[in-house]
Amino acid sequence: MLTNSLDDEFMRRAISLSQQAMATGSGPPFGAVIVRGGGIVAEGLNCVHANHDPTAHAEIVAIRKACERLSSPFLEDCVIYSSSEPCPMCLSAIHWSRISAIYFATDREAAALAGFDDALLYAELQRPVALRQIPMVQVLPGEGQRTFDLWAENGHVAMQTRLEKNGRSEKPAPQRC
């Protein structure tokens, strides 16, 4: 993927946010910027310590803000600039939100050298469930399956996280969690 001066500008902003996270103590030095059509939609810096939330990585914070701003869980026409290669959790959120491209400054090896090593997580994702470090135990699979059966009986289809009913996109009435 070729880059241009705007890419440099957005990446510099992501890097600036990472330095802000470090300077303010809100969390480790990570920043992210989400862009659509050449303009910034949302920004995030790591807020793990400030929010007492292990999921408050810069990319997640930026995705939450962008989705709120655009009133959609999907960001198909957006790209993300991250000060470092996204961790497995953030990469998953990027996929779920359908962001179309990822630009990053430092790679996972540079992050590992700075003490942010995700090698265990990448390895865990490759292991069978029964061999993972954190025990995973399936409980009441039949009852859990009934929920999916009811979903299907009502004509719902989840197409890569897009809610559809009888083949038509459906926008349910918003309810805050």
mmCIF file of C-alpha atoms in Angstrom:
data_model
loop_
_atom_site.group_PDB
_atom_site.id
_atom_site.type_symbol
_atom_site.label_atom_id
_atom_site.label_comp_id
_atom_site.label_asym_id
_atom_site.label_seq_id
_atom_site.Cartn_x
_atom_site.Cartn_y
_atom_site.Cartn_z
ATOM 1 C CA MET A 1 0.000 0.000 0.000
ATOM 2 C CA LEU A 2 1.448 3.348 -0.999
ATOM 3 C CA THR A 3 1.401 6.221 1.462
ATOM 4 C CA ASN A 4 1.191 9.975 0.993
ATOM 5 C CA SER A 5 1.659 13.171 3.006
ATOM 6 C CA LEU A 6 -1.799 12.836 4.590
ATOM 7 C CA ASP A 7 -0.838 9.381 5.824
ATOM 8 C CA ASP A 8 2.233 10.948 7.430
ATOM 9 C CA GLU A 9 0.077 13.655 9.030
ATOM 10 C CA PHE A 10 -2.409 11.178 10.502
ATOM 11 C CA MET A 11 0.391 8.906 11.719
ATOM 12 C CA ARG A 12 2.128 11.828 13.375
ATOM 13 C CA ARG A 13 -1.121 12.548 15.200
ATOM 14 C CA ALA A 14 -1.376 8.917 16.357
ATOM 15 C CA ILE A 15 2.223 9.065 17.584
ATOM 16 C CA SER A 16 1.488 12.368 19.364
ATOM 17 C CA LEU A 17 -1.466 10.726 21.111
ATOM 18 C CA SER A 18 0.789 7.844 22.199
ATOM 19 C CA GLN A 19 3.176 10.347 23.748
ATOM 20 C CA GLN A 20 0.234 12.094 25.433
ATOM 21 C CA ALA A 21 -0.847 8.783 27.002
ATOM 22 C CA MET A 22 2.659 8.321 28.365
ATOM 23 C CA ALA A 23 2.963 11.930 29.599
ATOM 24 C CA THR A 24 -0.404 11.970 31.369
ATOM 25 C CA GLY A 25 -0.105 8.457 32.784
ATOM 26 C CA SER A 26 -3.443 7.451 31.286
ATOM 27 C CA GLY A 27 -1.828 4.283 29.988
ATOM 28 C CA PRO A 28 1.049 2.877 27.969
ATOM 29 C CA PRO A 29 2.286 4.859 24.944
ATOM 30 C CA PHE A 30 -0.234 4.019 22.235
ATOM 31 C CA GLY A 31 -2.389 6.305 20.081
ATOM 32 C CA ALA A 32 -4.836 5.832 17.214
ATOM 33 C CA VAL A 33 -6.689 7.976 14.693
ATOM 34 C CA ILE A 34 -9.667 6.914 12.553
ATOM 35 C CA VAL A 35 -10.045 8.714 9.230
ATOM 36 C CA ARG A 36 -12.827 8.839 6.649
ATOM 37 C CA GLY A 37 -12.685 10.775 3.420
ATOM 38 C CA GLY A 38 -9.480 12.555 4.369
ATOM 39 C CA GLY A 39 -10.777 13.836 7.723
ATOM 40 C CA ILE A 40 -10.354 12.644 11.289
ATOM 41 C CA VAL A 41 -13.501 10.979 12.644
ATOM 42 C CA ALA A 42 -12.124 9.974 16.038
ATOM 43 C CA GLU A 43 -8.952 9.736 18.077
ATOM 44 C CA GLY A 44 -7.937 7.570 20.971
ATOM 45 C CA LEU A 45 -5.061 7.210 23.346
ATOM 46 C CA ASN A 46 -4.447 4.340 25.683
ATOM 47 C CA CYS A 47 -6.620 4.832 28.797
ATOM 48 C CA VAL A 48 -6.073 1.466 30.500
ATOM 49 C CA HIS A 49 -4.813 3.016 33.747
ATOM 50 C CA ALA A 50 -6.999 6.124 33.739
ATOM 51 C CA ASN A 51 -10.201 4.108 33.169
ATOM 52 C CA HIS A 52 -9.187 0.984 35.113
ATOM 53 C CA ASP A 53 -10.161 -0.885 31.950
ATOM 54 C CA PRO A 54 -7.840 -3.440 30.326
ATOM 55 C CA THR A 55 -9.754 -3.056 27.038
ATOM 56 C CA ALA A 56 -9.200 0.726 26.805
ATOM 57 C CA HIS A 57 -6.428 0.419 24.214
ATOM 58 C CA ALA A 58 -6.020 3.393 21.885
ATOM 59 C CA GLU A 59 -7.581 1.588 18.905
ATOM 60 C CA ILE A 60 -10.595 0.441 20.949
ATOM 61 C CA VAL A 61 -11.107 3.943 22.365
ATOM 62 C CA ALA A 62 -10.958 5.419 18.844
ATOM 63 C CA ILE A 63 -13.312 2.761 17.428
ATOM 64 C CA ARG A 64 -15.863 3.392 20.200
ATOM 65 C CA LYS A 65 -15.755 7.144 19.553
ATOM 66 C CA ALA A 66 -16.015 6.709 15.763
ATOM 67 C CA CYS A 67 -18.951 4.331 16.041
ATOM 68 C CA GLU A 68 -20.713 6.713 18.409
ATOM 69 C CA ARG A 69 -20.031 9.705 16.172
ATOM 70 C CA LEU A 70 -21.217 7.875 13.034
ATOM 71 C CA SER A 71 -24.113 6.101 14.819
ATOM 72 C CA SER A 72 -23.003 2.758 13.426
ATOM 73 C CA PRO A 73 -21.035 -0.287 14.600
ATOM 74 C CA PHE A 74 -19.530 -0.497 11.114
ATOM 75 C CA LEU A 75 -16.726 1.694 9.804
ATOM 76 C CA GLU A 76 -16.323 0.251 6.284
ATOM 77 C CA ASP A 77 -15.244 3.515 4.700
ATOM 78 C CA CYS A 78 -12.741 4.349 7.437
ATOM 79 C CA VAL A 79 -9.049 3.611 7.946
ATOM 80 C CA ILE A 80 -7.095 3.533 11.186
ATOM 81 C CA TYR A 81 -3.659 4.930 11.970
ATOM 82 C CA SER A 82 -2.052 3.345 15.014
ATOM 83 C CA SER A 83 1.218 4.272 16.647
ATOM 84 C CA SER A 84 2.027 0.559 16.800
ATOM 85 C CA GLU A 85 0.854 -2.649 15.136
ATOM 86 C CA PRO A 86 -2.504 -3.486 16.778
ATOM 87 C CA CYS A 87 -2.548 -6.252 19.382
ATOM 88 C CA PRO A 88 -4.810 -9.286 18.811
ATOM 89 C CA MET A 89 -7.724 -7.698 20.716
ATOM 90 C CA CYS A 90 -7.520 -4.457 18.746
ATOM 91 C CA LEU A 91 -7.036 -6.303 15.470
ATOM 92 C CA SER A 92 -10.217 -8.252 16.212
ATOM 93 C CA ALA A 93 -12.137 -5.043 16.928
ATOM 94 C CA ILE A 94 -10.814 -3.533 13.703
ATOM 95 C CA HIS A 95 -12.106 -6.547 11.782
ATOM 96 C CA TRP A 96 -15.480 -6.539 13.583
ATOM 97 C CA SER A 97 -15.916 -2.824 12.857
ATOM 98 C CA ARG A 98 -14.971 -3.410 9.197
ATOM 99 C CA ILE A 99 -12.294 -0.735 9.032
ATOM 100 C CA SER A 100 -10.877 -1.003 5.527
ATOM 101 C CA ALA A 101 -7.140 -0.460 6.153
ATOM 102 C CA ILE A 102 -4.595 -0.315 8.968
ATOM 103 C CA TYR A 103 -1.536 1.941 8.985
ATOM 104 C CA PHE A 104 0.950 1.550 11.837
ATOM 105 C CA ALA A 105 4.299 3.037 12.847
ATOM 106 C CA THR A 106 6.096 0.407 14.940
ATOM 107 C CA ASP A 107 5.648 -3.346 14.535
ATOM 108 C CA ARG A 108 4.982 -6.009 17.169
ATOM 109 C CA GLU A 109 8.702 -6.768 17.503
ATOM 110 C CA ALA A 110 9.455 -3.139 18.441
ATOM 111 C CA ALA A 111 6.560 -3.214 20.912
ATOM 112 C CA ALA A 112 7.899 -6.428 22.446
ATOM 113 C CA LEU A 113 11.333 -4.858 22.905
ATOM 114 C CA ALA A 114 9.614 -2.002 24.775
ATOM 115 C CA GLY A 115 7.885 -4.530 27.068
ATOM 116 C CA PHE A 116 4.585 -4.955 25.203
ATOM 117 C CA ASP A 117 4.935 -8.555 24.039
ATOM 118 C CA ASP A 118 1.814 -10.186 22.610
ATOM 119 C CA ALA A 119 3.581 -13.406 21.534
ATOM 120 C CA LEU A 120 1.692 -15.404 24.180
ATOM 121 C CA LEU A 121 -1.651 -14.166 22.856
ATOM 122 C CA TYR A 122 -0.779 -15.038 19.267
ATOM 123 C CA ALA A 123 0.320 -18.519 20.428
ATOM 124 C CA GLU A 124 -2.790 -19.029 22.571
ATOM 125 C CA LEU A 125 -5.066 -18.312 19.612
ATOM 126 C CA GLN A 126 -3.389 -21.179 17.731
ATOM 127 C CA ARG A 127 -3.886 -23.733 20.537
ATOM 128 C CA PRO A 128 -6.919 -25.995 20.876
ATOM 129 C CA VAL A 129 -9.316 -24.732 23.570
ATOM 130 C CA ALA A 130 -8.428 -27.604 25.912
ATOM 131 C CA LEU A 131 -4.726 -26.684 25.845
ATOM 132 C CA ARG A 132 -4.974 -22.959 26.569
ATOM 133 C CA GLN A 133 -3.432 -21.449 29.700
ATOM 134 C CA ILE A 134 -6.718 -20.042 30.977
ATOM 135 C CA PRO A 135 -9.156 -22.939 31.379
ATOM 136 C CA MET A 136 -12.131 -22.757 29.045
ATOM 137 C CA VAL A 137 -15.041 -25.005 30.028
ATOM 138 C CA GLN A 138 -18.221 -25.380 27.992
ATOM 139 C CA VAL A 139 -21.336 -25.348 30.203
ATOM 140 C CA LEU A 140 -24.970 -25.903 29.089
ATOM 141 C CA PRO A 141 -24.260 -25.978 25.352
ATOM 142 C CA GLY A 142 -27.803 -27.196 24.580
ATOM 143 C CA GLU A 143 -29.411 -24.265 26.369
ATOM 144 C CA GLY A 144 -26.997 -21.878 24.734
ATOM 145 C CA GLN A 145 -27.794 -23.367 21.327
ATOM 146 C CA ARG A 146 -31.508 -22.730 21.930
ATOM 147 C CA THR A 147 -30.805 -18.983 21.820
ATOM 148 C CA PHE A 148 -29.226 -19.362 18.375
ATOM 149 C CA ASP A 149 -32.144 -21.549 17.284
ATOM 150 C CA LEU A 150 -34.624 -18.843 18.373
ATOM 151 C CA TRP A 151 -32.550 -16.270 16.508
ATOM 152 C CA ALA A 152 -32.724 -18.324 13.307
ATOM 153 C CA GLU A 153 -36.427 -19.186 13.769
ATOM 154 C CA ASN A 154 -37.187 -15.465 13.857
ATOM 155 C CA GLY A 155 -35.523 -15.041 10.472
ATOM 156 C CA HIS A 156 -32.371 -13.336 11.692
ATOM 157 C CA VAL A 157 -29.098 -13.867 9.871
ATOM 158 C CA ALA A 158 -25.781 -12.495 11.062
ATOM 159 C CA MET A 159 -23.689 -11.827 7.980
ATOM 160 C CA GLN A 160 -20.191 -11.009 9.240
ATOM 161 C CA THR A 161 -21.745 -9.024 12.089
ATOM 162 C CA ARG A 162 -24.311 -7.257 9.893
ATOM 163 C CA LEU A 163 -27.794 -7.732 11.303
ATOM 164 C CA GLU A 164 -30.250 -8.879 8.664
ATOM 165 C CA LYS A 165 -33.743 -10.297 8.857
ATOM 166 C CA ASN A 166 -35.044 -12.317 5.922
ATOM 167 C CA GLY A 167 -32.145 -11.085 3.783
ATOM 168 C CA ARG A 168 -32.841 -7.368 4.450
ATOM 169 C CA SER A 169 -30.634 -5.104 6.515
ATOM 170 C CA GLU A 170 -32.334 -4.185 9.711
ATOM 171 C CA LYS A 171 -31.489 -1.353 12.030
ATOM 172 C CA PRO A 172 -32.954 -2.242 15.426
ATOM 173 C CA ALA A 173 -34.133 0.465 17.785
ATOM 174 C CA PRO A 174 -31.000 1.487 19.688
ATOM 175 C CA GLN A 175 -30.809 0.366 23.299
ATOM 176 C CA ARG A 176 -27.851 1.317 25.416
ATOM 177 C CA CYS A 177 -26.143 -1.552 27.239
#
